[in-house]
mmCIF file with all atom_site columns, C-alpha atoms in Angstrom:
data_model
loop_
_atom_site.group_PDB
_atom_site.id
_atom_site.type_symbol
_atom_site.label_atom_id
_atom_site.label_alt_id
_atom_site.label_comp_id
_atom_site.label_asym_id
_atom_site.label_entity_id
_atom_site.label_seq_id
_atom_site.pdbx_PDB_ins_code
_atom_site.Cartn_x
_atom_site.Cartn_y
_atom_site.Cartn_z
_atom_site.occupancy
_atom_site.B_iso_or_equiv
_atom_site.pdbx_formal_charge
_atom_site.auth_seq_id
_atom_site.auth_comp_id
_atom_site.auth_asym_id
_atom_site.auth_atom_id
_atom_site.pdbx_PDB_model_num
ATOM 1  C CA . MET A 1 1  ? -0.129  9.893   2.495   1.00 70.00 ? 1  MET A CA 1
ATOM 2  C CA . GLY A 1 2  ? -2.610  7.509   0.926   1.00 87.00 ? 2  GLY A CA 1
ATOM 3  C CA . LYS A 1 3  ? -2.502  5.779   -2.530  1.00 92.00 ? 3  LYS A CA 1
ATOM 4  C CA . VAL A 1 4  ? -5.310  5.292   -5.097  1.00 91.00 ? 4  VAL A CA 1
ATOM 5  C CA . ALA A 1 5  ? -5.865  2.158   -7.066  1.00 94.00 ? 5  ALA A CA 1
ATOM 6  C CA . ALA A 1 6  ? -7.360  2.482   -10.574 1.00 94.00 ? 6  ALA A CA 1
ATOM 7  C CA . LYS A 1 7  ? -8.467  -0.169  -13.001 1.00 96.00 ? 7  LYS A CA 1
ATOM 8  C CA . LEU A 1 8  ? -8.025  1.071   -16.619 1.00 97.00 ? 8  LEU A CA 1
ATOM 9  C CA . LYS A 1 9  ? -9.293  -0.341  -19.808 1.00 98.00 ? 9  LYS A CA 1
ATOM 10 C CA . VAL A 1 10 ? -6.750  0.099   -22.649 1.00 98.00 ? 10 VAL A CA 1
ATOM 11 C CA . MET A 1 11 ? -7.844  -0.661  -26.232 1.00 97.00 ? 11 MET A CA 1
ATOM 12 C CA . PRO A 1 12 ? -5.046  -1.436  -28.602 1.00 97.00 ? 12 PRO A CA 1
ATOM 13 C CA . GLU A 1 13 ? -5.294  0.027   -32.247 1.00 96.00 ? 13 GLU A CA 1
ATOM 14 C CA . SER A 1 14 ? -5.908  -3.458  -33.768 1.00 95.00 ? 14 SER A CA 1
ATOM 15 C CA . PRO A 1 15 ? -5.861  -7.250  -33.058 1.00 96.00 ? 15 PRO A CA 1
ATOM 16 C CA . GLU A 1 16 ? -2.337  -7.220  -34.664 1.00 96.00 ? 16 GLU A CA 1
ATOM 17 C CA . VAL A 1 17 ? -0.946  -5.272  -31.659 1.00 96.00 ? 17 VAL A CA 1
ATOM 18 C CA . ASP A 1 18 ? 1.562   -7.351  -29.596 1.00 97.00 ? 18 ASP A CA 1
ATOM 19 C CA . LEU A 1 19 ? -0.047  -7.196  -26.033 1.00 97.00 ? 19 LEU A CA 1
ATOM 20 C CA . ASP A 1 20 ? 3.128   -8.304  -24.215 1.00 97.00 ? 20 ASP A CA 1
ATOM 21 C CA . GLU A 1 21 ? 5.051   -5.342  -26.034 1.00 98.00 ? 21 GLU A CA 1
ATOM 22 C CA . LEU A 1 22 ? 2.162   -2.943  -25.159 1.00 98.00 ? 22 LEU A CA 1
ATOM 23 C CA . GLN A 1 23 ? 2.330   -4.035  -21.556 1.00 97.00 ? 23 GLN A CA 1
ATOM 24 C CA . HIS A 1 24 ? 6.066   -2.988  -21.396 1.00 97.00 ? 24 HIS A CA 1
ATOM 25 C CA . GLU A 1 25 ? 5.177   0.281   -23.281 1.00 97.00 ? 25 GLU A CA 1
ATOM 26 C CA . LEU A 1 26 ? 2.411   1.181   -20.776 1.00 97.00 ? 26 LEU A CA 1
ATOM 27 C CA . GLU A 1 27 ? 4.745   0.380   -17.856 1.00 96.00 ? 27 GLU A CA 1
ATOM 28 C CA . ASP A 1 28 ? 7.577   2.558   -19.485 1.00 96.00 ? 28 ASP A CA 1
ATOM 29 C CA . SER A 1 29 ? 5.125   5.453   -20.002 1.00 96.00 ? 29 SER A CA 1
ATOM 30 C CA . LEU A 1 30 ? 4.354   5.875   -16.173 1.00 93.00 ? 30 LEU A CA 1
ATOM 31 C CA . SER A 1 31 ? 5.403   8.885   -14.346 1.00 84.00 ? 31 SER A CA 1
ATOM 32 C CA . GLU A 1 32 ? 7.388   8.586   -11.245 1.00 84.00 ? 32 GLU A CA 1
ATOM 33 C CA . GLY A 1 33 ? 5.472   7.233   -8.149  1.00 88.00 ? 33 GLY A CA 1
ATOM 34 C CA . ALA A 1 34 ? 2.909   5.442   -10.292 1.00 91.00 ? 34 ALA A CA 1
ATOM 35 C CA . LYS A 1 35 ? 3.174   1.742   -10.846 1.00 94.00 ? 35 LYS A CA 1
ATOM 36 C CA . ILE A 1 36 ? 1.159   -1.034  -12.432 1.00 96.00 ? 36 ILE A CA 1
ATOM 37 C CA . ASN A 1 37 ? -0.096  -3.776  -10.076 1.00 95.00 ? 37 ASN A CA 1
ATOM 38 C CA . GLY A 1 38 ? -0.873  -6.452  -12.569 1.00 95.00 ? 38 GLY A CA 1
ATOM 39 C CA . PHE A 1 39 ? -2.542  -6.844  -15.836 1.00 97.00 ? 39 PHE A CA 1
ATOM 40 C CA . GLU A 1 40 ? -5.803  -8.732  -16.787 1.00 97.00 ? 40 GLU A CA 1
ATOM 41 C CA . ARG A 1 41 ? -6.907  -9.251  -20.410 1.00 97.00 ? 41 ARG A CA 1
ATOM 42 C CA . ASP A 1 42 ? -10.496 -9.041  -21.781 1.00 96.00 ? 42 ASP A CA 1
ATOM 43 C CA . ASP A 1 43 ? -11.626 -10.391 -25.064 1.00 96.00 ? 43 ASP A CA 1
ATOM 44 C CA . VAL A 1 44 ? -13.765 -7.638  -26.676 1.00 92.00 ? 44 VAL A CA 1
ATOM 45 C CA . ALA A 1 45 ? -14.626 -8.912  -30.069 1.00 87.00 ? 45 ALA A CA 1
ATOM 46 C CA . PHE A 1 46 ? -13.202 -10.128 -33.478 1.00 87.00 ? 46 PHE A CA 1
ATOM 47 C CA . GLY A 1 47 ? -9.898  -11.040 -31.982 1.00 90.00 ? 47 GLY A CA 1
ATOM 48 C CA . LEU A 1 48 ? -9.468  -7.638  -30.075 1.00 94.00 ? 48 LEU A CA 1
ATOM 49 C CA . VAL A 1 49 ? -8.117  -7.880  -26.631 1.00 97.00 ? 49 VAL A CA 1
ATOM 50 C CA . ALA A 1 50 ? -8.147  -5.021  -24.240 1.00 97.00 ? 50 ALA A CA 1
ATOM 51 C CA . LEU A 1 51 ? -5.658  -4.758  -21.391 1.00 98.00 ? 51 LEU A CA 1
ATOM 52 C CA . LEU A 1 52 ? -6.934  -3.998  -17.879 1.00 98.00 ? 52 LEU A CA 1
ATOM 53 C CA . PRO A 1 53 ? -3.911  -2.805  -15.903 1.00 97.00 ? 53 PRO A CA 1
ATOM 54 C CA . THR A 1 54 ? -4.590  -1.793  -12.146 1.00 97.00 ? 54 THR A CA 1
ATOM 55 C CA . VAL A 1 55 ? -2.561  1.283   -11.547 1.00 96.00 ? 55 VAL A CA 1
ATOM 56 C CA . ILE A 1 56 ? -1.303  2.446   -8.113  1.00 95.00 ? 56 ILE A CA 1
ATOM 57 C CA . VAL A 1 57 ? -0.641  6.319   -7.960  1.00 92.00 ? 57 VAL A CA 1
ATOM 58 C CA . PRO A 1 58 ? -0.067  8.411   -4.843  1.00 88.00 ? 58 PRO A CA 1
ATOM 59 C CA . ASP A 1 59 ? -2.859  10.550  -3.679  1.00 80.00 ? 59 ASP A CA 1
ATOM 60 C CA . ASP A 1 60 ? -0.926  13.848  -4.298  1.00 77.00 ? 60 ASP A CA 1
ATOM 61 C CA . ALA A 1 61 ? -0.282  12.950  -8.000  1.00 61.00 ? 61 ALA A CA 1
ATOM 62 C CA . GLY A 1 62 ? -3.786  14.359  -9.148  1.00 69.00 ? 62 GLY A CA 1
ATOM 63 C CA . GLY A 1 63 ? -5.567  11.163  -9.557  1.00 77.00 ? 63 GLY A CA 1
ATOM 64 C CA . THR A 1 64 ? -5.465  9.066   -12.494 1.00 87.00 ? 64 THR A CA 1
ATOM 65 C CA . GLU A 1 65 ? -5.277  11.774  -15.207 1.00 90.00 ? 65 GLU A CA 1
ATOM 66 C CA . ALA A 1 66 ? -1.529  11.782  -15.814 1.00 90.00 ? 66 ALA A CA 1
ATOM 67 C CA . VAL A 1 67 ? -1.721  8.034   -16.178 1.00 93.00 ? 67 VAL A CA 1
ATOM 68 C CA . GLU A 1 68 ? -4.594  8.063   -18.543 1.00 94.00 ? 68 GLU A CA 1
ATOM 69 C CA . GLU A 1 69 ? -2.767  10.678  -20.647 1.00 95.00 ? 69 GLU A CA 1
ATOM 70 C CA . ALA A 1 70 ? 0.639   8.763   -20.587 1.00 95.00 ? 70 ALA A CA 1
ATOM 71 C CA . PHE A 1 71 ? -1.235  5.656   -21.771 1.00 97.00 ? 71 PHE A CA 1
ATOM 72 C CA . ALA A 1 72 ? -3.148  7.532   -24.362 1.00 97.00 ? 72 ALA A CA 1
ATOM 73 C CA . ASP A 1 73 ? 0.205   8.774   -25.830 1.00 97.00 ? 73 ASP A CA 1
ATOM 74 C CA . VAL A 1 74 ? 1.494   5.109   -26.487 1.00 97.00 ? 74 VAL A CA 1
ATOM 75 C CA . GLU A 1 75 ? 1.443   4.811   -30.272 1.00 96.00 ? 75 GLU A CA 1
ATOM 76 C CA . THR A 1 76 ? -0.548  1.537   -30.557 1.00 97.00 ? 76 THR A CA 1
ATOM 77 C CA . VAL A 1 77 ? -3.292  2.531   -27.917 1.00 98.00 ? 77 VAL A CA 1
ATOM 78 C CA . GLU A 1 78 ? -6.808  3.419   -29.358 1.00 97.00 ? 78 GLU A CA 1
ATOM 79 C CA . SER A 1 79 ? -8.337  4.645   -26.292 1.00 97.00 ? 79 SER A CA 1
ATOM 80 C CA . VAL A 1 80 ? -8.078  4.558   -22.404 1.00 97.00 ? 80 VAL A CA 1
ATOM 81 C CA . ALA A 1 81 ? -10.952 4.483   -20.032 1.00 96.00 ? 81 ALA A CA 1
ATOM 82 C CA . VAL A 1 82 ? -11.202 4.281   -16.256 1.00 95.00 ? 82 VAL A CA 1
ATOM 83 C CA . GLU A 1 83 ? -13.148 1.243   -15.057 1.00 94.00 ? 83 GLU A CA 1
ATOM 84 C CA . ASN A 1 84 ? -13.003 1.941   -11.281 1.00 93.00 ? 84 ASN A CA 1
ATOM 85 C CA . VAL A 1 85 ? -10.871 3.855   -8.625  1.00 91.00 ? 85 VAL A CA 1
ATOM 86 C CA . GLY A 1 86 ? -10.583 3.271   -4.947  1.00 90.00 ? 86 GLY A CA 1
ATOM 87 C CA . ARG A 1 87 ? -8.304  4.290   -2.241  1.00 87.00 ? 87 ARG A CA 1
ATOM 88 C CA . ILE A 1 88 ? -5.931  1.873   -0.701  1.00 85.00 ? 88 ILE A CA 1
#
């Protein structure tokens, strides 16, 4: 069974959001079988920094949809977008 790696772009609600805390919340929100394989940070504008987690999910987990929904449910997240997806 294969796996899918997806880079997501997670926008926090405001520049005041603690990005380290947000990373922990994102990791805690993942369903079983999915894992985060590192974070990058991207300066967007006006002090706002997006998190770019790379998420590994099993093929049979239905792609990245469950991960996107879990991340979007985190209180301090404004939006979640898929940057790219590939099989590994």
